[in-house]
Amino acid sequence: MGNSMEPATNPKLFLPEYKHIVEAKDRISRFIKHTPILSSENINKIAEAELFFKCENFQKVGAFKFRGATNAILQLSDEQKKNGVATHSSGNHAAALALAARMAGCKAYVVMPENAPKVKIEAVKSYGAEITFCEPTLQAREQTLKEIVERTGATFIHPYNNPMIIAGQGTACIELLEEVNDLEIVMAPVGGGGLLSGTALAGKGINSGIKVFGAEPELANDAYQSFTKKELMPALKPNTIADGLLTSLGTLTYQIILSNVDRIVLAGETEIVSAMRLIWERMKIIVEPSSAVPLAAILQNKAIFKGKKVGIIISGGNVDLSNLPF
Amino acid sequence: MGNSMEPATNPKLFLPEYKHIVEAKDRISRFIKHTPILSSENINKIAEAELFFKCENFQKVGAFKFRGATNAILQLSDEQKKNGVATHSSGNHAAALALAARMAGCKAYVVMPENAPKVKIEAVKSYGAEITFCEPTLQAREQTLKEIVERTGATFIHPYNNPMIIAGQGTACIELLEEVNDLEIVMAPVGGGGLLSGTALAGKGINSGIKVFGAEPELANDAYQSFTKKELMPALKPNTIADGLLTSLGTLTYQIILSNVDRIVLAGETEIVSAMRLIWERMKIIVEPSSAVPLAAILQNKAIFKGKKVGIIISGGNVDLSNLPF
């Protein structure tokens, strides 16, 4: 999603700080689920580390995205709320924005590609959003969204390159560190970078000595490339089972990650599927492939994590049970 | 499993009471997981009731069975521990007894039918039990177990018709009511009746006004028959996807259920599979078919539960991910 087309109603693209996450936590806490943190002795034995999983798969709409969407919508003026919010997405952000909008009593316009999975369309519809279908190209999605914003005056809520979205996503890490306060590393998967940015700001804000790692599929390693080359690189033909991580970093998330993240660790496709199955079998929780990327990266790079206390944000649990990779 | 063949080393078959569950809780608490209680707004809407799921699928070995096995083993004298414990089982009790024995530093002998699922055999093996295979008949299992007990002096730990097993299983209900103290109904699936007996003793012990319901598959309704006719009936050719509920009540569990349970509600096979899928999709947790029987029974009998606060013990999460019913 290019920033060039961002409508004027978009909140200013300032760089959020730790204090914005603390404010977000106060703002959204009575609307979101305070999700549990789970551990598995079996997985710890395999990883030779002590892992703590913050289960955002149990969050409303089944993903951390609900935190950011709620924080962004609660920031709007009454005037803005009257005109509603808009986004384009085929994934969890659309459902999160739709539900957060309904809770705030405002309208949500969602542009979805006409080939979006039926289950995702149904979810967005069930939360009462107005869906506009378009051709499955980024250009068509942006153009359609632009028309809707011009026609309705709705506020465009970007899925990750928005300071209020980033601040909302960071609240999961605050909850994690409140409960397990001696973590040495916190880890989140990275796609567009909203979750990793928020996690990094929260982690370093609470404990400047903590290490913050991103986990990314080898086959969609734009964040790794951008981070290593210190230059914002687009994702080139990303192709991974971790469908939540196909997007590229945005201008804000890139800057935050560059300044606050210590390392980006990669995971192969086979390892992602194995880690996903391991989580299902040993922890008895349903996680989507993107959520398994941190564990996959740990098991592929055990030396880095050996003996450490590591917190992992499980990003979501929305999978098609009729179409599992195992 | 007939009581006729129970070895002399078996603890006396007394009827456990609420105090035994309280004692069990103190005894086992540092060995077991204190499992979380989860809810789903979506499922509450569908059920038109307020449901609280006590997630024993997150318990060690993936099932509540670990509570009873741990309580039974911690009761043994040093002399008994030296000779080990024995059971026959193709299911969760075998794994639970094996792990509990290893933790107590004593040997476990497990008789398994030679056609037991490979994944269950591997689990029992991984906990260090000595497995003896036999023909897949109840007679062969009992005979093989008898020979092992005679040869080794091991204490036979029955999977449910044992007061210490029943007391251990009841501890899940105490934890549930400690956290949600205004439940109107508590519900557990019923197979051999260990979990339901313990749940009933705990529930009524804490709040004599609470209703305790059992949930049973229509196609394995021996507990329903025994409860209704007030006469212990064996399961006649039980045939249900809820593979944990194929066993019949024992002499102890029958008496406890008759005196302390208010109702047994039945669920059809299609409804069990649908309820299982609903739990997976909406709650993002992995539960085995037996665990879905209470929700299936609720959705099939909505009038009974309408507007009520209902606690449900999720019994376990051990399923073969390569062979799902949906």
PDB file of C-alpha atoms in Angstrom, chain B residues 36-290:
ATOM      1  CA  PRO B  36      -7.141 -21.492  32.594  1.00  0.00           C
ATOM      2  CA  ILE B  37     -10.888 -20.940  32.213  1.00  0.00           C
ATOM      3  CA  LEU B  38     -11.938 -19.585  28.822  1.00  0.00           C
ATOM      4  CA  SER B  39     -15.172 -18.144  27.449  1.00  0.00           C
ATOM      5  CA  SER B  40     -16.393 -17.189  24.004  1.00  0.00           C
ATOM      6  CA  GLU B  41     -18.900 -14.416  23.355  1.00  0.00           C
ATOM      7  CA  ASN B  42     -19.761 -16.063  20.051  1.00  0.00           C
ATOM      8  CA  ILE B  43     -20.555 -19.417  21.598  1.00  0.00           C
ATOM      9  CA  ASN B  44     -22.496 -17.746  24.415  1.00  0.00           C
ATOM     10  CA  LYS B  45     -24.633 -16.020  21.789  1.00  0.00           C
ATOM     11  CA  ILE B  46     -25.290 -19.307  20.008  1.00  0.00           C
ATOM     12  CA  ALA B  47     -26.045 -21.158  23.264  1.00  0.00           C
ATOM     13  CA  GLU B  48     -28.043 -18.261  24.772  1.00  0.00           C
ATOM     14  CA  ALA B  49     -26.219 -19.013  28.027  1.00  0.00           C
ATOM     15  CA  GLU B  50     -22.997 -17.974  29.746  1.00  0.00           C
ATOM     16  CA  LEU B  51     -20.457 -20.786  29.437  1.00  0.00           C
ATOM     17  CA  PHE B  52     -17.124 -21.142  31.255  1.00  0.00           C
ATOM     18  CA  PHE B  53     -14.749 -23.784  29.947  1.00  0.00           C
ATOM     19  CA  LYS B  54     -12.187 -25.240  32.382  1.00  0.00           C
ATOM     20  CA  CYS B  55      -9.402 -26.200  30.001  1.00  0.00           C
ATOM     21  CA  GLU B  56      -8.029 -29.553  31.117  1.00  0.00           C
ATOM     22  CA  ASN B  57      -6.867 -30.063  27.538  1.00  0.00           C
ATOM     23  CA  PHE B  58      -3.977 -27.861  28.739  1.00  0.00           C
ATOM     24  CA  GLN B  59      -3.307 -30.235  31.683  1.00  0.00           C
ATOM     25  CA  LYS B  60      -0.123 -32.344  31.638  1.00  0.00           C
ATOM     26  CA  VAL B  61      -0.489 -35.285  29.214  1.00  0.00           C
ATOM     27  CA  GLY B  62      -3.340 -33.273  27.661  1.00  0.00           C
ATOM     28  CA  ALA B  63      -6.135 -34.501  29.916  1.00  0.00           C
ATOM     29  CA  PHE B  64      -7.694 -34.226  33.417  1.00  0.00           C
ATOM     30  CA  LYS B  65      -6.564 -37.845  33.995  1.00  0.00           C
ATOM     31  CA  PHE B  66      -3.244 -36.547  35.300  1.00  0.00           C
ATOM     32  CA  ARG B  67      -4.964 -35.168  38.404  1.00  0.00           C
ATOM     33  CA  GLY B  68      -6.363 -38.514  39.521  1.00  0.00           C
ATOM     34  CA  ALA B  69      -3.259 -40.495  38.639  1.00  0.00           C
ATOM     35  CA  THR B  70      -1.051 -38.088  40.599  1.00  0.00           C
ATOM     36  CA  ASN B  71      -3.338 -38.201  43.628  1.00  0.00           C
ATOM     37  CA  ALA B  72      -3.461 -42.008  43.600  1.00  0.00           C
ATOM     38  CA  ILE B  73       0.299 -42.398  43.331  1.00  0.00           C
ATOM     39  CA  LEU B  74       1.092 -39.845  46.033  1.00  0.00           C
ATOM     40  CA  GLN B  75      -1.082 -41.945  48.419  1.00  0.00           C
ATOM     41  CA  LEU B  76       1.056 -45.041  48.100  1.00  0.00           C
ATOM     42  CA  SER B  77       3.385 -46.208  50.863  1.00  0.00           C
ATOM     43  CA  ASP B  78       7.115 -46.356  50.173  1.00  0.00           C
ATOM     44  CA  GLU B  79       6.799 -50.123  50.049  1.00  0.00           C
ATOM     45  CA  GLN B  80       4.088 -49.896  47.403  1.00  0.00           C
ATOM     46  CA  LYS B  81       6.019 -47.303  45.406  1.00  0.00           C
ATOM     47  CA  LYS B  82       8.995 -49.657  45.318  1.00  0.00           C
ATOM     48  CA  ASN B  83       6.890 -52.256  43.497  1.00  0.00           C
ATOM     49  CA  GLY B  84       5.394 -49.749  41.073  1.00  0.00           C
ATOM     50  CA  VAL B  85       1.902 -49.263  39.672  1.00  0.00           C
ATOM     51  CA  ALA B  86       0.020 -51.012  36.902  1.00  0.00           C
ATOM     52  CA  THR B  87      -3.021 -50.463  34.739  1.00  0.00           C
ATOM     53  CA  HIS B  88      -4.517 -51.419  31.435  1.00  0.00           C
ATOM     54  CA  SER B  89      -5.677 -48.648  29.138  1.00  0.00           C
ATOM     55  CA  SER B  90      -5.396 -47.571  25.556  1.00  0.00           C
ATOM     56  CA  GLY B  91      -6.142 -43.964  26.412  1.00  0.00           C
ATOM     57  CA  ASN B  92      -5.257 -40.951  28.505  1.00  0.00           C
ATOM     58  CA  HIS B  93      -5.157 -42.798  31.854  1.00  0.00           C
ATOM     59  CA  ALA B  94      -2.166 -44.857  30.718  1.00  0.00           C
ATOM     60  CA  ALA B  95      -0.156 -41.758  29.795  1.00  0.00           C
ATOM     61  CA  ALA B  96      -1.231 -39.982  32.988  1.00  0.00           C
ATOM     62  CA  LEU B  97      -0.241 -42.895  35.210  1.00  0.00           C
ATOM     63  CA  ALA B  98       3.072 -43.278  33.396  1.00  0.00           C
ATOM     64  CA  LEU B  99       4.024 -39.618  33.877  1.00  0.00           C
ATOM     65  CA  ALA B 100       2.768 -39.440  37.465  1.00  0.00           C
ATOM     66  CA  ALA B 101       4.758 -42.598  38.299  1.00  0.00           C
ATOM     67  CA  ARG B 102       7.913 -41.176  36.769  1.00  0.00           C
ATOM     68  CA  MET B 103       7.516 -37.980  38.792  1.00  0.00           C
ATOM     69  CA  ALA B 104       7.110 -40.039  41.973  1.00  0.00           C
ATOM     70  CA  GLY B 105      10.157 -42.114  41.035  1.00  0.00           C
ATOM     71  CA  CYS B 106       8.248 -45.350  40.705  1.00  0.00           C
ATOM     72  CA  LYS B 107       7.794 -47.815  37.888  1.00  0.00           C
ATOM     73  CA  ALA B 108       4.626 -48.053  35.782  1.00  0.00           C
ATOM     74  CA  TYR B 109       3.442 -51.197  33.986  1.00  0.00           C
ATOM     75  CA  VAL B 110       0.868 -50.564  31.292  1.00  0.00           C
ATOM     76  CA  VAL B 111      -1.064 -53.234  29.421  1.00  0.00           C
ATOM     77  CA  MET B 112      -2.150 -51.995  26.009  1.00  0.00           C
ATOM     78  CA  PRO B 113      -4.054 -53.762  23.239  1.00  0.00           C
ATOM     79  CA  GLU B 114      -1.745 -54.481  20.303  1.00  0.00           C
ATOM     80  CA  ASN B 115      -4.004 -52.374  18.035  1.00  0.00           C
ATOM     81  CA  ALA B 116      -3.741 -49.235  20.206  1.00  0.00           C
ATOM     82  CA  PRO B 117      -3.024 -46.046  18.193  1.00  0.00           C
ATOM     83  CA  LYS B 118       0.696 -45.615  17.606  1.00  0.00           C
ATOM     84  CA  VAL B 119       0.609 -42.059  18.941  1.00  0.00           C
ATOM     85  CA  LYS B 120      -0.792 -43.274  22.296  1.00  0.00           C
ATOM     86  CA  ILE B 121       1.813 -46.049  22.514  1.00  0.00           C
ATOM     87  CA  GLU B 122       4.570 -43.505  21.840  1.00  0.00           C
ATOM     88  CA  ALA B 123       3.227 -41.168  24.529  1.00  0.00           C
ATOM     89  CA  VAL B 124       3.160 -43.889  27.190  1.00  0.00           C
ATOM     90  CA  LYS B 125       6.628 -45.031  26.121  1.00  0.00           C
ATOM     91  CA  SER B 126       7.994 -41.481  26.246  1.00  0.00           C
ATOM     92  CA  TYR B 127       7.001 -41.250  29.916  1.00  0.00           C
ATOM     93  CA  GLY B 128       9.093 -44.334  30.648  1.00  0.00           C
ATOM     94  CA  ALA B 129       6.385 -46.928  31.338  1.00  0.00           C
ATOM     95  CA  GLU B 130       6.927 -50.618  30.625  1.00  0.00           C
ATOM     96  CA  ILE B 131       4.325 -51.616  28.059  1.00  0.00           C
ATOM     97  CA  THR B 132       2.996 -55.157  27.665  1.00  0.00           C
ATOM     98  CA  PHE B 133       0.897 -55.727  24.562  1.00  0.00           C
ATOM     99  CA  CYS B 134      -2.012 -58.158  24.484  1.00  0.00           C
ATOM    100  CA  GLU B 135      -4.903 -59.134  22.264  1.00  0.00           C
ATOM    101  CA  PRO B 136      -7.537 -56.404  21.966  1.00  0.00           C
ATOM    102  CA  THR B 137     -10.132 -58.007  24.233  1.00  0.00           C
ATOM    103  CA  LEU B 138     -11.118 -56.995  27.753  1.00  0.00           C
ATOM    104  CA  GLN B 139     -10.425 -60.559  28.907  1.00  0.00           C
ATOM    105  CA  ALA B 140      -6.869 -60.538  27.528  1.00  0.00           C
ATOM    106  CA  ARG B 141      -6.227 -57.133  29.065  1.00  0.00           C
ATOM    107  CA  GLU B 142      -7.438 -58.177  32.509  1.00  0.00           C
ATOM    108  CA  GLN B 143      -5.588 -61.496  32.394  1.00  0.00           C
ATOM    109  CA  THR B 144      -2.332 -59.841  31.292  1.00  0.00           C
ATOM    110  CA  LEU B 145      -2.633 -57.200  34.001  1.00  0.00           C
ATOM    111  CA  LYS B 146      -3.321 -59.865  36.633  1.00  0.00           C
ATOM    112  CA  GLU B 147      -0.163 -61.740  35.677  1.00  0.00           C
ATOM    113  CA  ILE B 148       1.927 -58.564  35.873  1.00  0.00           C
ATOM    114  CA  VAL B 149       0.527 -57.625  39.273  1.00  0.00           C
ATOM    115  CA  GLU B 150       1.183 -61.137  40.603  1.00  0.00           C
ATOM    116  CA  ARG B 151       4.705 -61.188  39.231  1.00  0.00           C
ATOM    117  CA  THR B 152       5.774 -57.664  40.278  1.00  0.00           C
ATOM    118  CA  GLY B 153       3.613 -56.810  43.284  1.00  0.00           C
ATOM    119  CA  ALA B 154       2.662 -53.548  41.525  1.00  0.00           C
ATOM    120  CA  THR B 155      -0.423 -51.701  42.751  1.00  0.00           C
ATOM    121  CA  PHE B 156      -3.272 -51.731  40.270  1.00  0.00           C
ATOM    122  CA  ILE B 157      -4.633 -48.224  39.701  1.00  0.00           C
ATOM    123  CA  HIS B 158      -8.074 -48.455  38.136  1.00  0.00           C
ATOM    124  CA  PRO B 159      -8.792 -45.604  35.671  1.00  0.00           C
ATOM    125  CA  TYR B 160     -11.953 -44.488  37.479  1.00  0.00           C
ATOM    126  CA  ASN B 161     -13.335 -46.948  40.036  1.00  0.00           C
ATOM    127  CA  ASN B 162     -10.844 -45.871  42.688  1.00  0.00           C
ATOM    128  CA  PRO B 163     -11.606 -43.290  45.407  1.00  0.00           C
ATOM    129  CA  MET B 164      -8.257 -41.534  45.034  1.00  0.00           C
ATOM    130  CA  ILE B 165      -8.680 -41.261  41.272  1.00  0.00           C
ATOM    131  CA  ILE B 166     -12.167 -39.810  41.745  1.00  0.00           C
ATOM    132  CA  ALA B 167     -10.915 -37.350  44.371  1.00  0.00           C
ATOM    133  CA  GLY B 168      -8.119 -36.182  42.077  1.00  0.00           C
ATOM    134  CA  GLN B 169     -10.452 -35.599  39.135  1.00  0.00           C
ATOM    135  CA  GLY B 170     -12.716 -33.484  41.362  1.00  0.00           C
ATOM    136  CA  THR B 171      -9.977 -30.914  41.917  1.00  0.00           C
ATOM    137  CA  ALA B 172     -10.625 -29.350  38.484  1.00  0.00           C
ATOM    138  CA  CYS B 173     -14.134 -28.407  39.623  1.00  0.00           C
ATOM    139  CA  ILE B 174     -12.813 -26.799  42.819  1.00  0.00           C
ATOM    140  CA  GLU B 175     -10.493 -24.616  40.738  1.00  0.00           C
ATOM    141  CA  LEU B 176     -13.378 -23.754  38.418  1.00  0.00           C
ATOM    142  CA  LEU B 177     -15.640 -22.650  41.278  1.00  0.00           C
ATOM    143  CA  GLU B 178     -12.844 -20.733  43.001  1.00  0.00           C
ATOM    144  CA  GLU B 179     -12.528 -18.593  39.889  1.00  0.00           C
ATOM    145  CA  VAL B 180     -16.210 -18.358  38.849  1.00  0.00           C
ATOM    146  CA  ASN B 181     -18.104 -18.691  42.090  1.00  0.00           C
ATOM    147  CA  ASP B 182     -21.657 -18.012  40.906  1.00  0.00           C
ATOM    148  CA  LEU B 183     -22.107 -20.882  38.468  1.00  0.00           C
ATOM    149  CA  GLU B 184     -25.612 -22.356  38.448  1.00  0.00           C
ATOM    150  CA  ILE B 185     -24.692 -25.589  36.659  1.00  0.00           C
ATOM    151  CA  VAL B 186     -21.458 -27.557  36.298  1.00  0.00           C
ATOM    152  CA  MET B 187     -21.161 -30.135  33.582  1.00  0.00           C
ATOM    153  CA  ALA B 188     -18.739 -32.908  32.725  1.00  0.00           C
ATOM    154  CA  PRO B 189     -18.724 -35.670  30.129  1.00  0.00           C
ATOM    155  CA  VAL B 190     -19.332 -39.166  31.492  1.00  0.00           C
ATOM    156  CA  GLY B 191     -17.626 -42.387  30.388  1.00  0.00           C
ATOM    157  CA  GLY B 192     -16.428 -44.486  33.327  1.00  0.00           C
ATOM    158  CA  GLY B 193     -17.649 -41.681  35.558  1.00  0.00           C
ATOM    159  CA  GLY B 194     -14.462 -40.679  37.384  1.00  0.00           C
ATOM    160  CA  LEU B 195     -14.569 -37.067  36.225  1.00  0.00           C
ATOM    161  CA  LEU B 196     -18.327 -36.686  36.706  1.00  0.00           C
ATOM    162  CA  SER B 197     -18.196 -38.250  40.203  1.00  0.00           C
ATOM    163  CA  GLY B 198     -15.383 -35.992  41.302  1.00  0.00           C
ATOM    164  CA  THR B 199     -17.079 -32.960  39.762  1.00  0.00           C
ATOM    165  CA  ALA B 200     -20.357 -33.760  41.538  1.00  0.00           C
ATOM    166  CA  LEU B 201     -18.721 -34.236  44.948  1.00  0.00           C
ATOM    167  CA  ALA B 202     -16.739 -31.018  44.539  1.00  0.00           C
ATOM    168  CA  GLY B 203     -19.647 -28.975  43.172  1.00  0.00           C
ATOM    169  CA  LYS B 204     -22.135 -30.020  45.850  1.00  0.00           C
ATOM    170  CA  GLY B 205     -19.463 -29.780  48.540  1.00  0.00           C
ATOM    171  CA  ILE B 206     -18.812 -26.131  47.712  1.00  0.00           C
ATOM    172  CA  ASN B 207     -22.414 -25.136  46.974  1.00  0.00           C
ATOM    173  CA  SER B 208     -25.229 -27.543  47.795  1.00  0.00           C
ATOM    174  CA  GLY B 209     -27.547 -25.549  45.530  1.00  0.00           C
ATOM    175  CA  ILE B 210     -25.498 -26.008  42.388  1.00  0.00           C
ATOM    176  CA  LYS B 211     -26.798 -28.364  39.694  1.00  0.00           C
ATOM    177  CA  VAL B 212     -24.410 -31.018  38.394  1.00  0.00           C
ATOM    178  CA  PHE B 213     -25.094 -32.468  34.960  1.00  0.00           C
ATOM    179  CA  GLY B 214     -23.396 -35.273  33.081  1.00  0.00           C
ATOM    180  CA  ALA B 215     -23.166 -35.210  29.279  1.00  0.00           C
ATOM    181  CA  GLU B 216     -23.104 -38.480  27.356  1.00  0.00           C
ATOM    182  CA  PRO B 217     -23.247 -39.567  23.711  1.00  0.00           C
ATOM    183  CA  GLU B 218     -26.613 -41.033  22.670  1.00  0.00           C
ATOM    184  CA  LEU B 219     -24.707 -43.965  21.201  1.00  0.00           C
ATOM    185  CA  ALA B 220     -22.918 -44.776  24.483  1.00  0.00           C
ATOM    186  CA  ASN B 221     -25.663 -43.935  26.943  1.00  0.00           C
ATOM    187  CA  ASP B 222     -25.041 -46.517  29.674  1.00  0.00           C
ATOM    188  CA  ALA B 223     -24.709 -43.856  32.387  1.00  0.00           C
ATOM    189  CA  TYR B 224     -28.018 -42.342  31.291  1.00  0.00           C
ATOM    190  CA  GLN B 225     -29.631 -45.794  31.407  1.00  0.00           C
ATOM    191  CA  SER B 226     -28.137 -46.647  34.802  1.00  0.00           C
ATOM    192  CA  PHE B 227     -29.080 -43.242  36.201  1.00  0.00           C
ATOM    193  CA  THR B 228     -32.651 -43.404  34.898  1.00  0.00           C
ATOM    194  CA  LYS B 229     -33.325 -47.045  35.843  1.00  0.00           C
ATOM    195  CA  LYS B 230     -31.406 -46.736  39.127  1.00  0.00           C
ATOM    196  CA  GLU B 231     -29.546 -49.925  38.280  1.00  0.00           C
ATOM    197  CA  LEU B 232     -25.950 -50.256  37.104  1.00  0.00           C
ATOM    198  CA  MET B 233     -26.163 -51.142  33.390  1.00  0.00           C
ATOM    199  CA  PRO B 234     -23.171 -52.040  31.213  1.00  0.00           C
ATOM    200  CA  ALA B 235     -22.541 -50.165  27.962  1.00  0.00           C
ATOM    201  CA  LEU B 236     -24.005 -52.282  25.174  1.00  0.00           C
ATOM    202  CA  LYS B 237     -21.944 -51.999  22.001  1.00  0.00           C
ATOM    203  CA  PRO B 238     -21.079 -48.320  22.531  1.00  0.00           C
ATOM    204  CA  ASN B 239     -20.139 -46.694  19.262  1.00  0.00           C
ATOM    205  CA  THR B 240     -19.306 -43.015  19.350  1.00  0.00           C
ATOM    206  CA  ILE B 241     -16.689 -40.655  18.006  1.00  0.00           C
ATOM    207  CA  ALA B 242     -16.167 -39.622  21.643  1.00  0.00           C
ATOM    208  CA  ASP B 243     -13.595 -42.378  22.172  1.00  0.00           C
ATOM    209  CA  GLY B 244     -12.956 -41.392  25.791  1.00  0.00           C
ATOM    210  CA  LEU B 245     -16.553 -42.219  26.726  1.00  0.00           C
ATOM    211  CA  LEU B 246     -16.846 -45.833  25.592  1.00  0.00           C
ATOM    212  CA  THR B 247     -16.402 -47.295  29.099  1.00  0.00           C
ATOM    213  CA  SER B 248     -19.215 -48.143  31.531  1.00  0.00           C
ATOM    214  CA  LEU B 249     -19.702 -46.778  35.036  1.00  0.00           C
ATOM    215  CA  GLY B 250     -17.998 -48.600  37.907  1.00  0.00           C
ATOM    216  CA  THR B 251     -19.564 -49.587  41.222  1.00  0.00           C
ATOM    217  CA  LEU B 252     -18.234 -46.471  42.995  1.00  0.00           C
ATOM    218  CA  THR B 253     -18.855 -43.956  40.256  1.00  0.00           C
ATOM    219  CA  TYR B 254     -22.379 -45.302  39.763  1.00  0.00           C
ATOM    220  CA  GLN B 255     -23.259 -44.764  43.433  1.00  0.00           C
ATOM    221  CA  ILE B 256     -21.748 -41.277  43.563  1.00  0.00           C
ATOM    222  CA  ILE B 257     -23.486 -40.206  40.369  1.00  0.00           C
ATOM    223  CA  LEU B 258     -26.826 -41.595  41.490  1.00  0.00           C
ATOM    224  CA  SER B 259     -26.641 -39.614  44.758  1.00  0.00           C
ATOM    225  CA  ASN B 260     -25.054 -36.370  43.560  1.00  0.00           C
ATOM    226  CA  VAL B 261     -25.823 -35.747  39.890  1.00  0.00           C
ATOM    227  CA  ASP B 262     -29.017 -33.957  38.917  1.00  0.00           C
ATOM    228  CA  ARG B 263     -29.359 -34.982  35.306  1.00  0.00           C
ATOM    229  CA  ILE B 264     -27.619 -36.690  32.406  1.00  0.00           C
ATOM    230  CA  VAL B 265     -28.093 -34.947  29.068  1.00  0.00           C
ATOM    231  CA  LEU B 266     -27.473 -36.744  25.769  1.00  0.00           C
ATOM    232  CA  ALA B 267     -25.828 -35.614  22.533  1.00  0.00           C
ATOM    233  CA  GLY B 268     -25.967 -37.040  19.006  1.00  0.00           C
ATOM    234  CA  GLU B 269     -22.906 -37.823  16.912  1.00  0.00           C
ATOM    235  CA  THR B 270     -23.426 -35.047  14.340  1.00  0.00           C
ATOM    236  CA  GLU B 271     -23.930 -32.578  17.160  1.00  0.00           C
ATOM    237  CA  ILE B 272     -20.719 -33.726  18.878  1.00  0.00           C
ATOM    238  CA  VAL B 273     -18.658 -33.151  15.727  1.00  0.00           C
ATOM    239  CA  SER B 274     -20.296 -29.752  15.142  1.00  0.00           C
ATOM    240  CA  ALA B 275     -19.700 -28.678  18.736  1.00  0.00           C
ATOM    241  CA  MET B 276     -16.078 -29.815  18.518  1.00  0.00           C
ATOM    242  CA  ARG B 277     -15.569 -27.748  15.373  1.00  0.00           C
ATOM    243  CA  LEU B 278     -17.307 -24.771  16.970  1.00  0.00           C
ATOM    244  CA  ILE B 279     -14.894 -24.910  19.927  1.00  0.00           C
ATOM    245  CA  TRP B 280     -11.882 -25.174  17.602  1.00  0.00           C
ATOM    246  CA  GLU B 281     -13.030 -22.301  15.376  1.00  0.00           C
ATOM    247  CA  ARG B 282     -14.350 -19.874  17.952  1.00  0.00           C
ATOM    248  CA  MET B 283     -12.155 -20.597  20.962  1.00  0.00           C
ATOM    249  CA  LYS B 284      -8.967 -21.538  19.062  1.00  0.00           C
ATOM    250  CA  ILE B 285      -8.328 -24.500  21.326  1.00  0.00           C
ATOM    251  CA  ILE B 286      -7.869 -28.153  20.439  1.00  0.00           C
ATOM    252  CA  VAL B 287     -10.270 -30.455  22.226  1.00  0.00           C
ATOM    253  CA  GLU B 288     -10.926 -34.147  21.692  1.00  0.00           C
ATOM    254  CA  PRO B 289     -14.425 -35.293  20.725  1.00  0.00           C
ATOM    255  CA  SER B 290     -15.300 -36.351  24.310  1.00  0.00           C
TER     256      SER B 290
END
